[in-house]
């Protein structure tokens, strides 16, 4: 009887052990599940963080410098100036060497010495290059000089060595009343009070830089797409740096200068990877708390993620077709506007396409470029007005956002090169297209100006120009998400030369990945079946042992 009680006790004990094992297993699985959920929540949830570096920057730029000199009190500036050159002479009387710095700058000379592979070291700039907007400055200086920091640029005989022709006011006026006259060879508008402006000079503000850079190409936001008059007084949604309710930064906060040599490159005319204004100047190479995002910075520019759109307020010109210029109505030039008031057609210039809230295109860029120089042969169509160099294998290359401006313009069919036409003149009969509407005469005059022959046989060829997008940085909450690039039809769908997860498919990798998933699933299923079978076998074995002992005791 005692033996039977012992066997029953052992049986109950084994049963309790099995129950406890199941309970322990369930508790373990529950703990693991909770840990997994906590880990996922921690990974996926971005907790509010305090970015000390960013807050320090905000404090630094929140404090605006106080001028150390009140120019309105200077005796030499109390006179009534008759000419702008008299103002320059007054400036030089105190700033005795500054004019030499200005006259050594590309802003003054409209060109700089640079090295380009295949061309060597040469001077290049507005005097030697073309674009696909107003084409070129040669033979059109009187109009183009509205964006030159000098006075008296009527033609190609401008005296670059005359210091009195330097326009100090266009960059340093803080009265916001100074402006260049239209087609006045760089002279100020006749309504400008020179004495008031001279007494109001100071550090350049957005208005100074914007008077040229916002209106380049003949109107607001025509060329750049990310630089326009709205940025004089805007919000953070448009530009976090220039926003009046944000940092309210001036251009020169980033585009700093030493001896009037301003950092920053415009790759319609620049070629080298030097003296560039970059985000890293302030934000460093590791601005994020996420190491994954910081690693992206080795191949992806800050602008690529943080400027999802440009031309946020006013539209920008995306296409310009000179081939349609010259049409008349009742023998007179005419114009047409689109639904938002931008010129859709001008007899003087042709037809245009404008766009607003534009998603950028993306290219690899290493900071070096080349441009179409006057006299270059056309070797492919569309003609590349400028070429941005870079590729995935180049360690200096990053993905950057760009505006691509397309169109067509006049070229010499026999010599296979673009033509510099004469566009501007004050008078009819001077061969200027904007007055006489005769392409042949305009081509003869313009090519004579640049010293190149013209065959007399002209046509129009498609062209393409790239403009890096660097402004209109959006609030961080509007930065691109991962899937906007890492998907087959994402923003980088057309960017070739590298494999990007989520976008590209590689048969070998896909096959290997599929088999790894299958093997992993088989391993999981196999492991689970093994555990189930072993558990059943174990229970069966224990039951057999108990039954065997019971039989022995009964006997």
XYZ file of N, CA and C in Angstrom, residues 53-66 240-254 282:
90
model
N 24.525 71.831 -30.108
C 25.244 72.536 -31.167
C 24.320 73.492 -31.917
N 23.112 73.020 -32.223
C 22.164 73.854 -32.958
C 21.709 75.037 -32.119
N 21.448 74.798 -30.840
C 21.014 75.890 -29.969
C 22.111 76.940 -29.823
N 23.365 76.488 -29.788
C 24.488 77.427 -29.705
C 24.555 78.297 -30.953
N 24.338 77.662 -32.123
C 24.322 78.412 -33.382
C 23.209 79.453 -33.388
N 22.038 79.046 -32.917
C 20.901 79.968 -32.890
C 21.204 81.186 -32.022
N 21.834 80.941 -30.887
C 22.172 82.045 -29.996
C 23.208 82.962 -30.637
N 24.163 82.346 -31.340
C 25.224 83.132 -31.976
C 24.653 84.089 -33.021
N 23.747 83.578 -33.861
C 23.221 84.412 -34.944
C 22.035 85.268 -34.509
N 21.526 85.015 -33.324
C 20.442 85.856 -32.806
C 20.968 87.225 -32.387
N 22.258 87.281 -32.074
C 22.876 88.541 -31.658
C 23.436 89.233 -32.894
N 22.778 90.285 -33.338
C 23.207 91.010 -34.523
C 24.299 92.017 -34.151
N 25.348 92.109 -34.989
C 26.450 93.026 -34.666
C 26.004 94.485 -34.683
N 26.560 95.254 -33.787
C 26.272 96.686 -33.724
C 27.356 97.439 -34.486
N 14.378 78.409 -43.453
C 14.610 78.464 -42.004
C 15.713 79.451 -41.638
N 16.622 79.715 -42.564
C 17.733 80.609 -42.251
C 17.367 82.082 -42.421
N 16.616 82.397 -43.467
C 16.276 83.795 -43.738
C 14.960 84.232 -43.102
N 14.246 83.316 -42.487
C 12.924 83.630 -41.938
C 13.004 84.740 -40.898
N 12.109 85.716 -41.021
C 12.087 86.800 -40.043
C 11.586 86.304 -38.694
N 10.853 85.188 -38.682
C 10.409 84.596 -37.414
C 11.326 83.447 -36.999
N 12.511 83.420 -37.593
C 13.490 82.390 -37.268
C 14.861 83.004 -37.058
N 15.856 82.499 -37.780
C 17.224 82.980 -37.611
C 17.432 84.381 -38.191
N 16.654 84.723 -39.235
C 16.741 86.042 -39.868
C 18.177 86.367 -40.282
N 18.805 85.401 -40.919
C 20.212 85.543 -41.292
C 20.375 86.348 -42.579
N 21.525 86.988 -42.693
C 21.896 87.676 -43.925
C 22.744 86.746 -44.781
N 22.844 87.070 -46.050
C 23.639 86.238 -46.961
C 25.083 86.109 -46.481
N 25.641 87.226 -45.964
C 27.050 87.227 -45.587
C 27.324 86.458 -44.299
N 26.283 85.991 -43.613
C 26.513 85.119 -42.461
C 27.120 83.792 -42.910
N 26.723 83.332 -44.084
C 27.292 82.099 -44.651
C 28.366 82.414 -45.684
N 28.884 75.454 -40.390
C 28.219 75.667 -39.097
C 27.781 74.359 -38.456
